[in-house]
Amino acid sequence: MSFSFSPGMGPRGAINQFGAEGKDGRFFNKSVVAGMLVFIRPYGRKIALGTLLMLGATSFTLLAPYIIKITIDEHIAVGDASGLTQLAFFLALCYLGLYATTAGQQYLLGRVSQRVLADVRQELFDHLQALSLSYHDRTIVGVTVSRVINDVAVINDLLTQGLISLLGDLLILAGIIVIMLTMSPRLALLTFAVLPLMALATVWFSYRAKGAFRQTRRSVAALVGNLAENINGMRVIQAFAQETAVENRFNDVNRSNRDANVNAMRLSFIFLPTIEFLSMLSTAVVLYFGGRAVAGDTVTLGVMVAFLAYVTRFFQPIQELSRLYTTMQSAMAGGEQVLRLLNTTPDVTDRPGAAEMPPIHGAVTLDNVSFRYRDDAPEVLHAVQLTIEPGQTVALVGPTGAGKTTIANLIPRFYEASDGRVLIDGIDVRDVTQASLRRQFGLVPQDPFLFAGTIADNIRYGRAAASHEEVVAAARLANAHDFIRNMPDGYETQILEGAVNVSVGQRQLLCIARAALVDPRILILDEATASIDTVTEVLIQEALERLMAGRTAIVIAHRLSTIRQADMICVVEGGQIVENGRHDQLLAQGGLYHELYQRQFMADDEPEEIGRG
């Protein structure tokens, strides 16, 4: 599917196009958390151990100020040097335990975090592999990449560390409240006087942040989507000298992403200093009223010192909880999208109990086949009837958008027929597994695609276990051996990203070699000579003739010169086969094929005829 900006599209339009997503709006979405918790279950023991370490760290955090109180009141105040030494030793052990449990928790949860991160991304990638071509047709690559990389990362932070940190912070808060109320209820209540202000700040922040962090997820998806589209379309951009216009549109999307993140950070930068100010205000309250209480002998010095320590620790978890809130907002927004992707069902699936496809002979039948890309879309094929005998070469020709490629895509079941049946050797393709069916197909696309890796790796892509000799034999059949041999490292030459170090014609020859190596019974050729120079076209035509020998071949043809020798030519128009026969027969009928032929081959004679006149 192609996506492009309309001339007047601004940042908002770009976000809606590339970053569209649901608007759940909840701070804590139980279904999102439940759906993502599945990924941490395999690490339950490590998570449990991390939780125990967190409980240990919480205990040491609460214990240290209390030890200081006892040290001041029961030993320093009475000059007990022996007791002071003993408690100082215990305090040191307490801090050592705090260090060990905190470090152990962070290390353990960090390892679990990276494993969960890898597991979720692997699950997403596997699911993307299973989704039908129709999903990839309608989904922008950049948005999918954003889901797999950015959204998964923030969800992982919440699941593996955020929730445990939340539990630890809540326990510390509860413990400090109990201890402070036990030591001095009056001083504790004075300290907690700032809590209503903190509650108001939290409500304000929650209300504002609800949409702000969802907008950051949308904007980053839009940014990645726009970037991917522009990189893929760089040749067209430069060909039409649209660099400035594209830069301006990218700047709009980039600015929108910046503004969304600045807005979210601004809220945090207001909220966090507010919590810090309230913390300092509470410290001042403890100093003033605690100092007066110490002077009046109603509170011991040790209690006041402990209070000061607890006040500092009391607001630290609140600050951490506010940071966790921002993480949770992002995670809820990202989690909705990740789960939506994982819950997307493929349009084409194996039936329960689907059998393995037996070795194919090559007979193909389309029995009254109709097709539409979506339930709410119009039909693009209407009751198509087509029979292909084993070993026949059948060409599909017709105007652009007639349905040629759709017919070819239904045969290996890349799409599911809306009505009718597709049969291979009399077997309904829906009754066999997709993998066993497609393993016996070969595809040579119009736009040849090569993967990063060596030339040999690309040729043996469909048969990883093929020997070097088999790879060379396939390359010879495809007329690719000579140019491969002249490459810097021969068959071990690395294909660069985008295959920029081989020409389009050479890529096509490698694709033919790749198809030859799997020895398919049925070939699908999507105008393999399009946009190829004359010399390379001859090499490709020779290679294709050798490849098609003895195999059933479905050729999607735009250049009619390439299919004159086909056993049958099917003329497709308006989603139906309106003519079929051999080249000479169709010319003699004077129908649509004759018209297409005249357009392609007689137009070249017109200047000559005009010159003679």
XYZ file of C-alpha atoms in Angstrom:
613
model
C 0.000 0.000 0.000
C 1.308 3.427 -0.864
C 1.047 6.342 1.518
C 1.791 9.947 0.684
C 1.058 13.389 2.003
C -1.512 15.629 0.443
C -0.127 19.102 -0.312
C -1.800 20.785 2.628
C -1.136 18.090 5.183
C 0.344 19.482 8.381
C 1.751 17.808 11.511
C -1.686 16.700 12.734
C -2.506 15.069 9.416
C 0.837 13.308 9.409
C 0.287 11.966 12.912
C -3.169 10.696 11.973
C -1.800 9.012 8.853
C 1.294 7.326 10.241
C 0.584 7.087 13.971
C -3.112 6.292 14.188
C -4.041 4.236 17.214
C -6.820 3.541 19.657
C -7.793 6.011 22.341
C -8.337 3.935 25.426
C -7.144 6.686 27.740
C -6.867 4.629 30.932
C -3.944 5.150 33.310
C -3.873 1.454 34.214
C -5.294 -0.938 31.661
C -5.638 -4.361 33.274
C -6.089 -6.127 29.960
C -2.830 -4.664 28.635
C -0.900 -5.652 31.746
C -2.472 -9.127 31.805
C -1.678 -9.643 28.139
C 1.948 -8.631 28.580
C 2.491 -10.511 31.876
C 2.401 -13.709 29.806
C 5.923 -12.888 28.688
C 7.402 -12.756 32.204
C 5.854 -16.035 33.414
C 8.813 -18.121 32.173
C 11.007 -16.043 34.467
C 8.731 -16.355 37.490
C 11.462 -17.715 39.786
C 13.860 -14.929 38.926
C 11.105 -12.356 39.359
C 10.260 -13.911 42.734
C 13.918 -13.768 43.777
C 14.070 -10.159 42.636
C 10.974 -9.453 44.718
C 12.626 -11.028 47.784
C 15.697 -8.883 47.223
C 13.424 -5.868 46.943
C 11.800 -6.783 50.278
C 15.268 -7.068 51.801
C 16.259 -3.671 50.438
C 13.006 -2.201 51.798
C 13.690 -3.655 55.235
C 17.226 -2.254 55.345
C 15.946 1.138 54.146
C 13.432 1.269 56.998
C 15.844 -0.137 59.589
C 18.798 2.242 59.117
C 17.185 5.453 60.510
C 15.788 3.519 63.459
C 19.268 2.243 64.329
C 20.480 5.864 64.203
C 17.697 6.871 66.627
C 18.686 4.136 69.093
C 22.365 5.054 68.754
C 21.729 8.711 69.596
C 19.186 8.230 72.383
C 20.583 5.163 74.150
C 24.335 5.395 73.604
C 25.587 8.816 72.419
C 23.348 10.675 74.902
C 24.739 8.668 77.847
C 28.319 8.371 76.561
C 28.157 4.598 76.032
C 31.155 4.070 73.738
C 30.834 0.285 73.709
C 27.177 0.388 72.653
C 27.995 3.082 70.096
C 30.629 0.829 68.533
C 28.257 -2.112 68.437
C 25.431 -0.161 66.803
C 27.809 1.505 64.366
C 28.836 -2.003 63.317
C 25.183 -3.004 62.921
C 24.515 0.165 60.917
C 27.416 -0.673 58.624
C 26.010 -4.175 58.143
C 22.626 -2.631 57.389
C 24.076 -0.395 54.673
C 26.078 -3.319 53.311
C 22.890 -5.388 53.163
C 21.102 -2.510 51.442
C 23.878 -2.335 48.860
C 23.906 -6.110 48.281
C 20.126 -6.479 47.959
C 19.740 -3.393 45.734
C 22.617 -4.405 43.466
C 21.366 -8.000 43.294
C 17.839 -6.871 42.481
C 18.980 -4.512 39.734
C 21.313 -7.079 38.196
C 18.755 -9.888 38.298
C 15.876 -7.804 36.978
C 18.142 -6.258 34.357
C 18.894 -9.721 32.974
C 15.239 -10.686 33.052
C 14.397 -7.383 31.381
C 16.666 -8.041 28.419
C 15.363 -11.578 28.017
C 11.732 -10.463 28.127
C 12.560 -7.695 25.667
C 14.039 -10.232 23.258
C 11.116 -12.644 23.784
C 8.443 -10.041 23.038
C 10.253 -8.841 19.930
C 10.734 -12.411 18.758
C 7.050 -13.121 19.320
C 6.120 -10.014 17.360
C 8.465 -10.913 14.518
C 7.148 -14.484 14.363
C 3.600 -13.143 14.314
C 4.469 -10.687 11.545
C 5.815 -13.639 9.554
C 2.541 -15.480 10.050
C 0.330 -12.546 9.072
C -1.006 -12.634 5.552
C 0.264 -10.392 2.784
C -2.935 -8.365 3.067
C -1.790 -7.068 6.480
C 1.586 -5.967 5.136
C -0.102 -4.400 2.107
C -2.072 -2.026 4.293
C 0.461 -1.359 7.081
C 3.327 1.116 6.924
C 6.686 -0.524 7.567
C 7.915 2.312 9.774
C 4.921 2.045 12.098
C 5.493 -1.702 12.483
C 9.162 -1.059 13.279
C 8.131 1.490 15.906
C 5.848 -1.077 17.532
C 8.576 -3.740 17.666
C 11.373 -1.433 18.853
C 10.003 1.559 20.766
C 6.724 0.336 22.242
C 8.150 -2.993 23.379
C 11.026 -1.247 25.179
C 8.790 0.950 27.324
C 6.419 -1.938 28.092
C 9.382 -4.038 29.171
C 10.569 -1.316 31.562
C 7.189 -1.376 33.248
C 6.766 -5.144 33.449
C 10.190 -6.264 34.624
C 11.213 -3.398 36.903
C 8.431 -0.859 37.152
C 5.865 -3.052 38.883
C 8.404 -4.406 41.372
C 9.615 -0.860 42.043
C 5.983 0.125 42.571
C 5.560 -2.590 45.189
C 8.804 -1.624 46.924
C 7.931 2.060 46.975
C 4.471 1.376 48.405
C 5.964 -0.839 51.127
C 8.516 1.829 52.030
C 5.778 4.453 52.234
C 3.607 2.242 54.431
C 6.544 1.292 56.658
C 7.665 4.899 57.129
C 4.136 6.001 58.003
C 3.812 3.270 60.643
C 7.242 3.946 62.150
C 6.771 7.723 62.252
C 3.333 7.393 63.868
C 4.806 4.996 66.417
C 7.720 7.296 67.331
C 5.774 10.590 67.473
C 2.167 10.815 66.284
C 2.110 14.631 66.593
C 5.299 15.165 64.596
C 4.156 12.582 62.053
C 0.827 14.332 61.486
C 2.617 17.661 61.075
C 4.898 16.021 58.487
C 1.929 14.578 56.604
C 0.234 17.999 56.410
C 1.693 18.471 52.932
C -0.013 15.340 51.614
C -3.231 17.139 50.492
C -1.084 19.482 48.390
C 0.720 16.466 46.981
C -2.612 14.796 46.173
C -3.770 17.894 44.280
C -0.501 17.984 42.320
C -0.847 14.295 41.483
C -4.449 14.676 40.289
C -3.458 17.613 38.102
C -0.492 15.726 36.658
C -2.566 12.580 36.048
C -5.241 14.520 34.190
C -2.752 16.337 31.967
C -0.455 13.356 31.391
C -3.241 11.014 30.313
C -3.219 12.269 26.733
C 0.321 13.639 26.621
C 2.102 10.296 26.788
C -0.282 8.649 24.352
C 0.520 11.449 21.920
C 4.253 10.729 22.277
C 3.685 7.108 21.154
C 1.630 8.267 18.188
C 4.152 10.904 17.194
C 7.154 8.564 17.284
C 5.269 6.041 15.140
C 4.462 8.831 12.698
C 8.099 9.927 12.622
C 9.408 6.433 11.908
C 6.681 5.829 9.320
C 7.444 9.041 7.461
C 11.188 8.374 7.577
C 10.784 4.849 6.196
C 8.540 6.065 3.371
C 10.956 8.817 2.365
C 13.969 6.496 2.397
C 12.131 3.922 0.286
C 11.016 6.626 -2.119
C 14.340 8.475 -2.338
C 14.764 7.749 -6.053
C 11.356 9.255 -6.835
C 11.977 12.223 -4.529
C 15.225 13.068 -6.294
C 13.830 12.338 -9.736
C 11.097 14.935 -9.242
C 13.380 17.364 -7.349
C 11.071 17.274 -4.314
C 13.825 17.305 -1.683
C 12.747 20.666 -0.243
C 9.067 19.725 -0.059
C 9.856 16.386 1.565
C 12.223 18.065 4.028
C 9.465 20.489 4.984
C 6.961 17.681 5.508
C 9.455 15.668 7.557
C 10.179 18.797 9.565
C 6.457 19.054 10.326
C 6.335 15.479 11.612
C 9.639 15.863 13.467
C 8.458 19.097 15.076
C 5.217 17.438 16.108
C 7.176 14.592 17.716
C 9.408 17.125 19.468
C 6.419 19.120 20.728
C 4.680 15.974 22.005
C 7.754 14.911 23.962
C 8.449 18.425 25.244
C 4.845 18.655 26.428
C 5.145 15.339 28.270
C 8.494 16.337 29.775
C 7.159 19.761 30.755
C 4.496 18.077 32.832
C 7.135 15.926 34.511
C 9.419 18.916 35.041
C 6.573 20.739 36.792
C 5.414 17.771 38.839
C 8.800 16.457 40.030
C 10.058 19.816 41.356
C 6.699 20.245 43.080
C 7.251 16.977 44.928
C 10.819 18.089 45.725
C 9.529 21.394 47.107
C 6.974 19.622 49.288
C 9.744 17.339 50.525
C 11.843 20.350 51.556
C 8.763 21.926 53.134
C 8.220 18.796 55.241
C 11.879 18.813 56.245
C 11.505 22.407 57.409
C 8.383 21.451 59.382
C 10.259 18.622 61.120
C 13.224 20.877 61.886
C 11.058 23.611 63.356
C 8.534 21.615 65.344
C 10.959 18.799 66.076
C 13.554 21.262 67.343
C 10.972 22.890 69.627
C 9.917 19.439 70.857
C 13.518 18.483 71.605
C 14.034 21.765 73.430
C 10.885 21.046 75.448
C 11.980 17.477 76.184
C 8.824 16.053 74.620
C 10.791 14.366 71.824
C 14.303 12.971 71.946
C 17.059 14.161 69.655
C 17.295 10.657 68.205
C 13.619 10.739 67.217
C 14.040 14.078 65.435
C 17.139 12.890 63.553
C 15.315 9.692 62.591
C 12.329 11.767 61.484
C 14.561 13.830 59.218
C 15.932 10.661 57.662
C 12.464 9.173 57.227
C 11.099 12.382 55.689
C 13.834 12.264 53.069
C 13.062 8.613 52.346
C 9.309 9.278 52.489
C 9.388 11.548 49.458
C 11.923 9.535 47.476
C 9.441 6.723 46.715
C 6.787 9.342 45.906
C 9.170 10.817 43.345
C 9.863 7.323 42.031
C 6.135 6.666 41.816
C 5.691 9.832 39.757
C 8.419 8.673 37.376
C 6.769 5.275 37.230
C 3.530 7.031 36.352
C 5.109 8.476 33.214
C 6.470 5.036 32.322
C 3.064 3.494 32.913
C 1.351 6.064 30.707
C 3.731 5.298 27.846
C 3.496 1.569 28.498
C -0.295 1.566 28.434
C -0.296 3.481 25.138
C 2.369 1.243 23.615
C 0.910 -1.931 25.080
C -2.439 -1.312 23.418
C -0.693 -1.227 20.047
C 1.533 -4.245 20.679
C -1.412 -6.356 21.819
C -3.506 -5.125 18.902
C -0.738 -6.341 16.602
C -0.384 -9.677 18.408
C -4.157 -10.148 18.345
C -4.379 -9.478 14.615
C -5.366 -12.778 13.042
C -3.953 -13.818 9.659
C -6.448 -13.766 6.819
C -4.966 -17.038 5.570
C -4.499 -19.854 8.106
C -4.045 -23.600 8.001
C -7.204 -25.509 8.714
C -7.186 -27.821 11.754
C -5.732 -31.114 10.598
C -4.466 -29.682 7.301
C -2.408 -32.293 5.457
C 0.996 -32.009 3.840
C 0.808 -31.266 0.129
C 2.045 -34.330 -1.790
C 4.560 -33.846 -4.631
C 2.912 -31.577 -7.187
C 2.498 -32.564 -10.831
C 1.435 -29.048 -11.809
C -2.272 -29.060 -12.726
C -3.981 -25.827 -11.631
C -7.707 -25.114 -11.577
C -9.530 -21.956 -10.579
C -13.120 -23.048 -10.109
C -15.535 -20.118 -10.145
C -13.144 -18.000 -8.066
C -14.131 -14.556 -6.807
C -12.051 -12.339 -4.551
C -12.211 -9.108 -2.603
C -9.402 -7.693 -0.455
C -11.695 -6.744 2.413
C -15.243 -7.647 3.342
C -16.345 -4.068 2.745
C -14.387 -3.686 -0.533
C -15.711 -4.398 -4.036
C -14.807 -7.639 -5.795
C -11.668 -7.548 -7.911
C -12.216 -11.029 -9.405
C -15.574 -12.339 -10.571
C -16.250 -16.069 -10.999
C -12.925 -16.807 -12.719
C -12.668 -20.182 -14.469
C -9.173 -21.344 -15.458
C -7.618 -24.752 -16.075
C -3.868 -25.207 -16.535
C -2.413 -28.572 -17.458
C 0.883 -29.815 -15.935
C 3.866 -28.362 -17.771
C 1.870 -25.639 -19.542
C 3.024 -22.038 -19.749
C 0.068 -19.726 -19.252
C 0.367 -15.961 -19.649
C -1.942 -13.488 -17.937
C -2.236 -10.215 -19.853
C -4.531 -7.237 -19.675
C -4.805 -3.605 -18.624
C -3.341 -2.361 -15.357
C -5.589 -3.258 -12.433
C -7.410 -5.981 -14.357
C -6.634 -8.655 -11.716
C -3.642 -10.503 -13.234
C -1.464 -10.394 -10.121
C -4.425 -11.238 -7.901
C -5.076 -14.438 -9.884
C -1.421 -15.425 -9.582
C -1.376 -14.687 -5.832
C -4.394 -16.908 -5.169
C -2.703 -20.016 -6.601
C -0.026 -20.362 -3.854
C -2.658 -19.076 -1.396
C -1.021 -15.771 -0.586
C -4.639 -14.606 -0.365
C -7.829 -16.552 0.301
C -10.474 -16.752 -2.403
C -13.704 -15.129 -1.267
C -15.753 -17.656 -3.264
C -14.940 -20.700 -5.344
C -11.957 -23.059 -5.129
C -8.314 -23.087 -6.129
C -7.150 -26.628 -6.872
C -3.641 -27.995 -7.379
C -3.685 -31.499 -8.866
C -7.344 -31.641 -7.826
C -6.545 -30.794 -4.177
C -8.135 -27.712 -2.632
C -5.253 -25.500 -1.453
C -7.192 -24.832 1.754
C -6.905 -28.504 2.721
C -3.088 -28.515 2.894
C -0.548 -26.569 4.944
C 0.707 -23.338 3.451
C 4.351 -24.278 3.964
C 4.091 -27.640 2.188
C 2.249 -25.963 -0.688
C 4.591 -23.025 -1.164
C 7.741 -25.120 -0.907
C 6.827 -26.484 -4.327
C 6.398 -23.046 -5.895
C 9.004 -20.765 -7.381
C 8.620 -16.996 -7.642
C 10.518 -14.554 -9.847
C 9.144 -11.079 -9.012
C 9.111 -7.982 -11.136
C 11.074 -6.116 -8.469
C 13.886 -8.534 -7.530
C 14.671 -8.554 -3.814
C 17.948 -9.710 -2.314
C 18.753 -10.106 1.368
C 21.858 -8.976 3.198
C 24.422 -11.791 3.001
C 26.521 -13.436 0.335
C 25.457 -14.132 -3.228
C 25.531 -17.852 -2.418
C 23.276 -17.284 0.608
C 20.744 -15.495 -1.575
C 20.711 -18.261 -4.187
C 20.221 -20.980 -1.580
C 17.587 -18.931 0.297
C 14.887 -21.537 -0.401
C 17.245 -24.504 0.167
C 19.676 -23.678 2.925
C 21.310 -27.128 2.767
C 22.172 -26.939 -0.948
C 25.813 -27.671 -1.770
C 28.118 -25.202 -3.492
C 27.981 -27.296 -6.645
C 24.176 -27.077 -6.690
C 24.362 -23.319 -6.186
C 26.758 -22.982 -9.114
C 24.538 -25.196 -11.291
C 21.523 -22.994 -10.522
C 23.565 -19.882 -11.320
C 24.656 -21.373 -14.635
C 21.046 -22.159 -15.547
C 20.163 -18.533 -14.737
C 23.047 -17.105 -16.805
C 24.390 -15.599 -13.560
C 27.607 -17.599 -13.191
C 29.774 -15.370 -15.394
C 29.003 -12.100 -13.638
C 29.239 -13.777 -10.205
C 32.667 -15.131 -11.062
C 33.823 -11.579 -11.871
C 32.608 -10.180 -8.531
C 35.332 -9.331 -5.957
C 34.717 -12.473 -3.867
C 32.728 -14.536 -6.332
C 29.896 -16.400 -4.683
C 31.014 -15.099 -1.276
C 30.554 -11.460 -2.305
C 28.440 -9.678 0.258
C 25.201 -8.138 -0.975
C 24.977 -4.650 0.506
C 21.773 -3.207 1.929
C 19.378 -2.529 -0.912
C 21.599 -4.647 -3.215
C 23.256 -1.457 -4.418
C 26.400 -3.320 -5.507
C 24.580 -5.338 -8.201
C 22.496 -4.056 -11.097
C 18.754 -4.625 -11.450
C 19.391 -7.161 -14.202
C 21.930 -9.032 -12.069
C 19.465 -9.103 -9.184
C 16.890 -10.650 -11.487
C 19.330 -13.320 -12.638
C 20.060 -14.158 -8.996
C 16.314 -14.412 -8.312
C 15.991 -16.827 -11.231
C 18.889 -18.881 -9.821
C 17.168 -18.869 -6.413
C 13.968 -20.196 -7.975
C 15.875 -22.803 -10.000
C 17.627 -24.199 -6.929
C 14.364 -25.155 -5.194
C 13.331 -27.080 -8.342
C 9.679 -25.944 -8.183
C 6.836 -27.694 -9.954
C 4.934 -24.431 -10.451
C 6.529 -21.121 -11.371
C 5.068 -17.643 -11.025
C 6.852 -15.040 -13.135
C 5.810 -11.430 -12.653
C 7.198 -9.789 -15.809
C 10.781 -10.631 -14.971
C 12.162 -8.570 -17.866
C 10.512 -5.255 -16.946
C 12.890 -2.281 -16.780
C 15.836 -4.381 -18.025
C 18.278 -3.385 -20.745
C 18.157 -5.287 -24.039
C 21.342 -7.320 -23.494
C 20.302 -8.457 -20.015
C 16.765 -9.145 -21.261
C 18.161 -11.718 -23.681
C 20.053 -13.422 -20.818
C 16.937 -13.419 -18.639
C 14.726 -14.767 -21.415
C 17.160 -17.619 -22.069
C 17.334 -18.384 -18.354
C 13.555 -18.331 -17.999
C 13.068 -20.674 -20.948
C 15.416 -23.188 -19.329
C 13.725 -22.683 -15.947
C 10.186 -23.173 -17.334
C 11.033 -26.328 -19.274
C 8.888 -29.187 -17.967
C 7.233 -27.003 -15.302
C 3.863 -25.312 -14.999
C 4.447 -21.595 -15.387
C 2.096 -18.667 -14.773
C 3.517 -15.565 -16.412
C 2.152 -12.111 -15.624
C 3.027 -10.269 -18.830
C 3.091 -6.594 -19.630
C 5.397 -6.870 -22.637
C 3.555 -9.099 -25.064
C 6.745 -9.940 -26.960
C 7.754 -12.204 -24.064
C 4.737 -14.523 -24.229
C 4.176 -15.255 -27.941
C 5.201 -18.881 -27.421
C 3.006 -19.449 -24.364
C 0.757 -22.509 -24.506
C -2.189 -20.357 -23.488
C -2.715 -16.633 -23.135
C -5.499 -15.443 -20.834
C -6.694 -11.885 -21.323
C -7.948 -10.403 -18.047
C -10.210 -7.388 -17.895
C -12.380 -6.140 -15.060
C -11.572 -9.149 -12.876
C -12.610 -11.715 -15.498
C -10.882 -13.787 -18.169
C -12.484 -12.398 -21.323
C -10.303 -14.199 -23.885
C -7.945 -17.172 -23.952
C -6.000 -19.025 -26.580
C -2.631 -18.981 -28.326
C -1.033 -15.838 -29.702
C -2.094 -16.338 -33.319
C -5.626 -17.340 -32.351
C -6.155 -14.261 -30.213
C -4.785 -11.955 -32.880
C -7.169 -13.480 -35.386
C -10.156 -12.878 -33.086
C -9.568 -9.132 -33.221
C -10.550 -8.651 -29.577
C -8.849 -7.027 -26.580
C -5.597 -8.963 -27.078
C -5.426 -7.752 -30.674
C -5.983 -4.198 -29.418
C -3.239 -4.492 -26.773
C -0.890 -5.990 -29.351
C -1.585 -3.189 -31.791
C -0.872 -0.565 -29.135
C 2.494 -2.101 -28.269
C 3.866 -3.141 -31.639
C 2.208 -0.985 -34.273
C 2.799 2.373 -32.593
C 6.495 2.111 -33.451
C 5.621 2.093 -37.155
C 3.581 5.304 -37.080
C 6.444 7.765 -37.473
C 7.702 5.793 -40.434
C 4.241 5.810 -42.052
C 3.906 9.529 -41.494
C 7.327 10.108 -43.049
C 6.328 8.211 -46.161
C 3.223 10.304 -46.534
